[in-house]
């Protein structure tokens, strides 16, 4: 009997030792896991089905500014921003049903009242089919969202500038295929922006101008040249050629030139006025030259006519040279008339 008792006691002692070791290992594992969660940069929380916090890590407390006493007294919904309550409750219910983690982005109020935006997921833990905890793993994305919002505002600002620009704005790839056309192309050239996208910018350029423009594209890709200004004739929607003054600049990417931005202005009317001005200046120069020549020629004709009259007056009637001198005098008078016409022309041309 004593032997059986001692055997049973030894078995119980061995079982107790084993259970103690298992308990100690479980405690060590739990402590290690808690330390792992506590040292994480993300915000980690565990909340009971009733909404009470069971655990929050150091990052959670540091980010939101709450102490252990505050956490023990709060329910999870109390720190959720009113605008995010519906989203939070929907994610909470989704997590409580089990399955895949429920993604969520929502706002919370820190201890000082300022808004913090968290992004992450919630997942439920079950024990023998009973919901015992909802765990949340979140990241503070407040600064990221502020930066994204500022970027969207900047994009909207520049898009508004592009869409209301008086000039044409076109973006192309390195080969000159149009990837963007501003709405102003419809007002200036008659095309819808979509009509130009995916077509070559050179496709509608006058043949005589296309080769030079093609060289500008090629040179811009090869040497990343600075902004260049070119003038070309471009067909509008009706086929009429319009003169464009285009400022081209390369868009640089990681691998070199990613494309070009073209700011183009319709200068057809200005070019016509410049042509008319050049013609007017040319005619003015011709007029000045004609006036100078006519003035000098008129002086010669005056002397010629005067001498012809003197000779004519000195010839006796019936002189064989009389008729010839009369013809000379008539010719000088016709030349004088032509000279006066030239002088009149020159006065009309000189501004």
Short mmCIF file of C-alpha atoms in Angstrom, two decimals:
data_model
loop_
_atom_site.label_atom_id
_atom_site.label_comp_id
_atom_site.label_asym_id
_atom_site.label_seq_id
_atom_site.Cartn_x
_atom_site.Cartn_y
_atom_site.Cartn_z
CA UNK A 1 0.00 0.00 0.00
CA UNK A 2 2.79 2.38 0.89
CA UNK A 3 4.38 1.65 -2.46
CA UNK A 4 1.14 2.40 -4.32
CA UNK A 5 0.69 5.61 -2.35
CA UNK A 6 4.18 6.76 -3.08
CA UNK A 7 3.71 5.91 -6.79
CA UNK A 8 0.50 7.90 -6.99
CA UNK A 9 2.09 10.81 -5.14
CA UNK A 10 5.04 10.79 -7.53
CA UNK A 11 2.68 10.81 -10.51
CA UNK A 12 0.73 13.75 -9.09
CA UNK A 13 3.93 15.66 -8.31
CA UNK A 14 5.26 15.03 -11.83
CA UNK A 15 1.94 16.18 -13.34
CA UNK A 16 1.96 19.30 -11.15
CA UNK A 17 5.53 20.08 -12.17
CA UNK A 18 4.61 19.65 -15.83
CA UNK A 19 1.55 21.85 -15.46
CA UNK A 20 3.69 24.46 -13.70
CA UNK A 21 6.20 24.38 -16.50
CA UNK A 22 3.41 24.73 -19.08
CA UNK A 23 1.91 27.63 -17.13
CA UNK A 24 5.27 29.34 -16.83
CA UNK A 25 5.90 28.85 -20.55
CA UNK A 26 2.44 30.25 -21.33
CA UNK A 27 3.07 33.24 -19.08
CA UNK A 28 6.46 33.80 -20.70
CA UNK A 29 4.89 33.51 -24.15
CA UNK A 30 2.12 35.92 -23.21
CA UNK A 31 4.62 38.40 -21.78
CA UNK A 32 6.77 38.15 -24.89
CA UNK A 33 3.74 38.67 -27.12
CA UNK A 34 2.64 41.66 -25.03
CA UNK A 35 6.15 43.11 -25.22
CA UNK A 36 6.13 42.57 -28.97
CA UNK A 37 2.81 44.40 -29.30
CA UNK A 38 3.99 47.14 -26.96
CA UNK A 39 7.11 47.80 -29.00
CA UNK A 40 5.26 47.94 -32.34
CA UNK A 41 5.06 51.25 -34.18
CA UNK A 42 1.45 50.61 -35.18
CA UNK A 43 -1.42 51.29 -32.80
CA UNK A 44 -2.77 48.03 -31.37
CA UNK A 45 -5.87 47.64 -29.21
CA UNK A 46 -8.11 44.89 -27.89
CA UNK A 47 -11.69 45.72 -26.96
CA UNK A 48 -14.27 43.61 -25.19
CA UNK A 49 -17.64 42.87 -26.86
CA UNK A 50 -19.09 45.53 -24.52
CA UNK A 51 -16.69 48.12 -25.91
CA UNK A 52 -14.24 48.37 -22.98
CA UNK A 53 -10.54 48.49 -23.73
CA UNK A 54 -8.76 45.31 -22.70
CA UNK A 55 -5.33 46.29 -24.02
CA UNK A 56 -3.64 49.18 -25.83
CA UNK A 57 0.05 49.33 -26.69
CA UNK A 58 2.52 52.13 -26.03
CA UNK A 59 2.20 53.58 -29.56
CA UNK A 60 -1.57 53.82 -29.07
CA UNK A 61 -1.16 55.75 -25.80
CA UNK A 62 1.66 57.92 -27.14
CA UNK A 63 -0.22 58.85 -30.33
CA UNK A 64 -3.59 59.59 -28.70
CA UNK A 65 -2.20 61.00 -25.47
CA UNK A 66 -4.24 58.89 -23.04
CA UNK A 67 -2.85 57.25 -19.87
CA UNK A 68 -3.67 53.86 -18.39
CA UNK A 69 -6.27 55.37 -16.05
CA UNK A 70 -8.04 57.10 -18.96
CA UNK A 71 -8.07 53.90 -21.02
CA UNK A 72 -9.57 51.90 -18.15
CA UNK A 73 -12.47 54.33 -17.88
CA UNK A 74 -13.27 54.73 -21.60
CA UNK A 75 -15.30 52.83 -24.12
CA UNK A 76 -13.88 52.52 -27.64
CA UNK A 77 -16.67 54.54 -29.27
CA UNK A 78 -16.03 57.52 -26.98
CA UNK A 79 -12.89 58.56 -28.83
CA UNK A 80 -14.30 57.98 -32.33
CA UNK A 81 -15.03 61.22 -34.19
CA UNK A 82 -18.81 61.68 -34.67
CA UNK A 83 -18.37 61.77 -38.46
CA UNK A 84 -16.74 58.30 -38.33
CA UNK A 85 -19.14 56.55 -35.95
CA UNK A 86 -21.18 54.91 -38.71
CA UNK A 87 -18.05 53.58 -40.43
CA UNK A 88 -16.61 52.37 -37.10
CA UNK A 89 -19.79 50.54 -36.06
CA UNK A 90 -20.11 48.88 -39.45
CA UNK A 91 -16.51 47.61 -39.25
CA UNK A 92 -17.04 46.48 -35.65
CA UNK A 93 -20.09 44.42 -36.58
CA UNK A 94 -18.30 42.98 -39.60
CA UNK A 95 -15.35 41.87 -37.44
CA UNK A 96 -17.71 40.37 -34.83
CA UNK A 97 -19.20 38.10 -37.48
CA UNK A 98 -15.76 36.54 -37.99
CA UNK A 99 -13.99 35.86 -41.25
CA UNK A 100 -11.41 38.10 -42.89
CA UNK A 101 -10.10 41.24 -41.11
CA UNK A 102 -12.32 44.26 -41.82
CA UNK A 103 -10.40 47.23 -43.29
CA UNK A 104 -11.28 50.66 -41.98
CA UNK A 105 -10.18 54.31 -42.08
CA UNK A 106 -11.72 56.53 -39.43
CA UNK A 107 -11.12 59.59 -37.31
CA UNK A 108 -10.49 59.60 -33.57
CA UNK A 109 -10.15 62.44 -31.09
CA UNK A 110 -6.91 62.61 -29.15
CA UNK A 111 -6.79 63.61 -25.48
CA UNK A 112 -6.32 67.28 -26.44
CA UNK A 113 -9.28 67.15 -28.85
CA UNK A 114 -7.42 67.25 -32.17
CA UNK A 115 -8.40 64.88 -34.97
CA UNK A 116 -6.22 61.92 -35.86
CA UNK A 117 -6.98 59.67 -38.83
CA UNK A 118 -6.29 55.94 -38.39
CA UNK A 119 -6.11 53.31 -41.10
CA UNK A 120 -6.03 49.59 -40.46
CA UNK A 121 -8.20 46.57 -39.81
CA UNK A 122 -10.26 44.96 -37.06
CA UNK A 123 -10.57 41.26 -36.40
CA UNK A 124 -12.45 39.29 -33.72
CA UNK A 125 -11.14 36.61 -31.37
CA UNK A 126 -13.43 33.76 -30.39
CA UNK A 127 -13.17 31.24 -27.55
CA UNK A 128 -15.21 28.09 -28.08
CA UNK A 129 -17.43 29.98 -30.50
CA UNK A 130 -17.95 32.93 -28.16
CA UNK A 131 -16.85 36.43 -29.17
CA UNK A 132 -14.41 37.54 -26.47
CA UNK A 133 -12.45 40.39 -28.04
CA UNK A 134 -12.10 42.64 -31.07
CA UNK A 135 -8.54 43.52 -31.93
CA UNK A 136 -7.55 46.53 -33.98
CA UNK A 137 -4.27 47.19 -35.77
CA UNK A 138 -4.00 50.78 -36.97
CA UNK A 139 -1.57 53.28 -38.42
CA UNK A 140 -1.66 57.06 -38.04
CA UNK A 141 -2.23 58.42 -41.59
CA UNK A 142 -3.11 61.98 -40.58
CA UNK A 143 -0.03 63.56 -42.16
CA UNK A 144 -0.36 61.38 -45.25
CA UNK A 145 -3.97 62.41 -45.73
CA UNK A 146 -3.09 66.08 -45.25
CA UNK A 147 -0.34 65.74 -47.87
CA UNK A 148 -2.68 63.89 -50.26
CA UNK A 149 -5.36 66.54 -49.76
CA UNK A 150 -2.84 69.31 -50.46
CA UNK A 151 -1.70 67.43 -53.56
CA UNK A 152 -5.30 67.06 -54.79
CA UNK A 153 -5.93 70.77 -54.22
CA UNK A 154 -2.75 71.62 -56.12
CA UNK A 155 -3.75 69.29 -58.96
CA UNK A 156 -7.22 70.85 -59.07
CA UNK A 157 -5.64 74.31 -59.12
CA UNK A 158 -3.34 73.51 -62.02
CA UNK A 159 -6.08 71.62 -63.86
CA UNK A 160 -8.32 74.70 -63.54
CA UNK A 161 -5.50 76.83 -64.94
CA UNK A 162 -5.06 74.44 -67.87
CA UNK A 163 -8.74 74.08 -68.61
CA UNK A 164 -9.29 77.84 -68.59
CA UNK A 165 -6.11 78.81 -70.42
CA UNK A 166 -6.51 81.09 -73.41
CA UNK A 167 -3.66 79.34 -75.21
CA UNK A 168 -3.57 75.72 -76.31
CA UNK A 169 -1.79 73.36 -73.90
CA UNK A 170 -0.78 69.97 -75.26
CA UNK A 171 1.23 67.15 -73.68
CA UNK A 172 2.91 64.50 -75.81
CA UNK A 173 5.06 61.43 -75.33
CA UNK A 174 8.70 61.53 -76.55
CA UNK A 175 7.60 60.60 -80.11
CA UNK A 176 5.07 63.45 -80.31
CA UNK A 177 1.88 61.43 -79.73
CA UNK A 178 -0.63 63.64 -77.93
CA UNK A 179 -1.57 62.45 -74.44
CA UNK A 180 -3.46 65.55 -73.29
CA UNK A 181 -5.11 68.53 -75.01
CA UNK A 182 -6.67 71.47 -73.15
CA UNK A 183 -10.29 72.47 -73.82
CA UNK A 184 -9.04 75.62 -75.59
CA UNK A 185 -8.28 73.52 -78.71
CA UNK A 186 -12.01 73.44 -79.44
CA UNK A 187 -12.30 77.24 -79.35
CA UNK A 188 -9.12 77.86 -81.36
CA UNK A 189 -8.92 74.90 -83.75
CA UNK A 190 -12.39 73.39 -83.61
CA UNK A 191 -11.29 69.96 -82.32
CA UNK A 192 -12.62 68.26 -79.22
CA UNK A 193 -9.67 67.38 -76.93
CA UNK A 194 -10.52 63.69 -77.38
CA UNK A 195 -10.12 64.11 -81.16
CA UNK A 196 -6.43 64.90 -80.71
CA UNK A 197 -5.48 62.44 -77.96
CA UNK A 198 -3.52 59.41 -79.28
CA UNK A 199 -2.79 61.16 -82.58
CA UNK A 200 0.57 62.61 -83.60
CA UNK A 201 1.05 66.34 -83.13
CA UNK A 202 2.87 66.36 -86.48
CA UNK A 203 -0.09 64.78 -88.25
CA UNK A 204 -1.84 68.12 -88.80
CA UNK A 205 1.27 70.25 -89.34
CA UNK A 206 1.89 71.73 -92.82
CA UNK A 207 4.26 69.43 -94.72
CA UNK A 208 6.87 72.17 -95.19
CA UNK A 209 6.97 72.78 -91.41
CA UNK A 210 6.75 69.15 -90.23
CA UNK A 211 10.37 68.16 -90.88
CA UNK A 212 11.77 71.05 -88.87
CA UNK A 213 9.37 70.30 -86.03
CA UNK A 214 10.27 66.61 -86.15
CA UNK A 215 13.91 67.65 -85.69
CA UNK A 216 12.93 69.69 -82.63
CA UNK A 217 11.31 66.59 -81.09
CA UNK A 218 14.33 64.46 -81.90
CA UNK A 219 16.82 66.98 -80.54
CA UNK A 220 14.77 67.47 -77.38
CA UNK A 221 14.76 63.72 -76.67
CA UNK A 222 18.47 63.25 -77.32
CA UNK A 223 19.98 66.19 -75.49
CA UNK A 224 17.17 67.32 -73.18
CA UNK A 225 17.34 70.79 -74.65
CA UNK A 226 15.74 73.69 -72.83
CA UNK A 227 12.52 75.39 -73.89
CA UNK A 228 12.29 76.00 -77.63
CA UNK A 229 9.99 78.28 -79.61
CA UNK A 230 8.86 77.27 -83.08
CA UNK A 231 6.31 78.59 -85.57
CA UNK A 232 4.28 76.18 -87.67
CA UNK A 233 1.12 76.04 -89.74
CA UNK A 234 -1.47 73.69 -88.23
CA UNK A 235 -4.70 72.49 -89.83
CA UNK A 236 -7.86 73.31 -87.91
CA UNK A 237 -10.99 71.17 -87.91
CA UNK A 238 -12.15 72.59 -91.26
CA UNK A 239 -8.74 72.04 -92.89
CA UNK A 240 -7.75 75.72 -92.86
CA UNK A 241 -4.15 76.35 -91.93
CA UNK A 242 -3.63 78.41 -88.80
CA UNK A 243 -0.23 79.77 -87.80
CA UNK A 244 0.79 78.65 -84.32
CA UNK A 245 3.64 79.95 -82.19
CA UNK A 246 4.56 76.98 -79.99
CA UNK A 247 6.77 76.96 -76.89
CA UNK A 248 8.03 73.43 -76.28
CA UNK A 249 9.63 72.09 -73.11
CA UNK A 250 10.73 68.57 -72.21
CA UNK A 251 9.14 66.62 -69.36
CA UNK A 252 11.92 64.76 -67.57
CA UNK A 253 11.33 61.33 -66.04
CA UNK A 254 13.53 58.81 -64.24
CA UNK A 255 14.77 57.38 -67.55
CA UNK A 256 15.23 60.71 -69.36
CA UNK A 257 12.73 62.68 -71.40
CA UNK A 258 9.22 61.40 -70.67
CA UNK A 259 7.47 63.71 -73.11
CA UNK A 260 6.88 67.35 -74.04
CA UNK A 261 4.57 70.15 -72.97
CA UNK A 262 3.54 72.50 -75.78
CA UNK A 263 2.02 75.92 -75.16
CA UNK A 264 0.70 77.12 -78.51
CA UNK A 265 -0.86 80.44 -79.48
CA UNK A 266 -2.78 81.16 -82.68
CA UNK A 267 -0.88 84.05 -84.28
CA UNK A 268 -2.57 83.84 -87.71
CA UNK A 269 -4.02 87.35 -87.47
CA UNK A 270 -0.80 88.73 -86.04
CA UNK A 271 1.23 87.08 -88.80
CA UNK A 272 -1.14 88.57 -91.38
CA UNK A 273 -0.73 92.03 -89.84
CA UNK A 274 3.04 91.60 -89.74
CA UNK A 275 2.99 90.61 -93.43
CA UNK A 276 0.89 93.64 -94.30
CA UNK A 277 3.19 95.88 -92.26
CA UNK A 278 6.25 94.47 -94.03
CA UNK A 279 4.58 95.08 -97.40
CA UNK A 280 3.66 98.60 -96.36
CA UNK A 281 7.23 99.29 -95.26
CA UNK A 282 8.49 97.90 -98.56
CA UNK A 283 6.12 100.14 -100.51
CA UNK A 284 7.17 103.09 -98.39
CA UNK A 285 10.80 102.41 -99.28
CA UNK A 286 9.88 102.12 -102.96
CA UNK A 287 7.94 105.38 -102.69
CA UNK A 288 10.87 107.19 -101.12
CA UNK A 289 13.17 105.88 -103.85
CA UNK A 290 10.69 106.84 -106.59
CA UNK A 291 10.29 110.30 -105.08
CA UNK A 292 14.02 110.86 -104.99
CA UNK A 293 14.52 109.67 -108.55
CA UNK A 294 11.51 111.70 -109.82
CA UNK A 295 12.74 114.83 -108.10
CA UNK A 296 16.20 114.58 -109.67
CA UNK A 297 14.73 113.63 -113.05
CA UNK A 298 12.32 116.58 -112.86
CA UNK A 299 15.27 118.93 -112.43
CA UNK A 300 16.89 117.50 -115.57
CA UNK A 301 13.61 117.74 -117.52
CA UNK A 302 13.12 121.35 -116.47
CA UNK A 303 16.51 122.26 -117.88
CA UNK A 304 15.91 120.18 -121.02
CA UNK A 305 12.52 121.76 -121.64
CA UNK A 306 13.88 125.26 -121.04
CA UNK A 307 16.74 124.84 -123.47
CA UNK A 308 14.39 123.27 -126.05
CA UNK A 309 12.12 126.32 -125.90
CA UNK A 310 15.07 128.69 -126.29
CA UNK A 311 16.32 126.80 -129.34
CA UNK A 312 12.79 126.66 -130.77
CA UNK A 313 12.35 130.42 -130.36
CA UNK A 314 15.66 131.08 -132.10
CA UNK A 315 14.85 129.08 -135.25
CA UNK A 316 13.41 131.02 -138.23
CA UNK A 317 10.16 129.89 -139.83
CA UNK A 318 10.69 127.07 -142.33
CA UNK A 319 13.87 125.84 -140.61
CA UNK A 320 14.20 122.06 -141.18
CA UNK A 321 15.07 121.55 -137.41
CA UNK A 322 11.93 123.28 -136.25
CA UNK A 323 9.77 120.12 -136.27
CA UNK A 324 12.44 118.08 -134.48
CA UNK A 325 12.72 120.67 -131.70
CA UNK A 326 8.93 120.70 -131.31
CA UNK A 327 8.99 116.89 -130.85
CA UNK A 328 11.76 117.23 -128.26
CA UNK A 329 9.69 119.80 -126.36
CA UNK A 330 6.58 117.55 -126.48
CA UNK A 331 8.63 114.59 -125.21
CA UNK A 332 9.98 116.64 -122.30
CA UNK A 333 6.44 117.69 -121.39
CA UNK A 334 5.28 114.06 -121.41
CA UNK A 335 8.28 113.11 -119.25
CA UNK A 336 7.43 115.95 -116.88
CA UNK A 337 3.88 114.58 -116.57
CA UNK A 338 5.26 111.12 -115.77
CA UNK A 339 7.58 112.65 -113.18
CA UNK A 340 4.66 114.43 -111.49
CA UNK A 341 2.84 111.07 -111.34
CA UNK A 342 5.86 109.46 -109.67
CA UNK A 343 6.01 112.30 -107.15
CA UNK A 344 2.29 111.87 -106.43
CA UNK A 345 2.88 108.09 -105.93
CA UNK A 346 5.79 108.71 -103.58
CA UNK A 347 3.76 111.15 -101.44
CA UNK A 348 0.97 108.51 -101.10
CA UNK A 349 3.43 105.80 -100.00
CA UNK A 350 5.42 107.83 -97.48
CA UNK A 351 3.75 107.68 -94.04
#
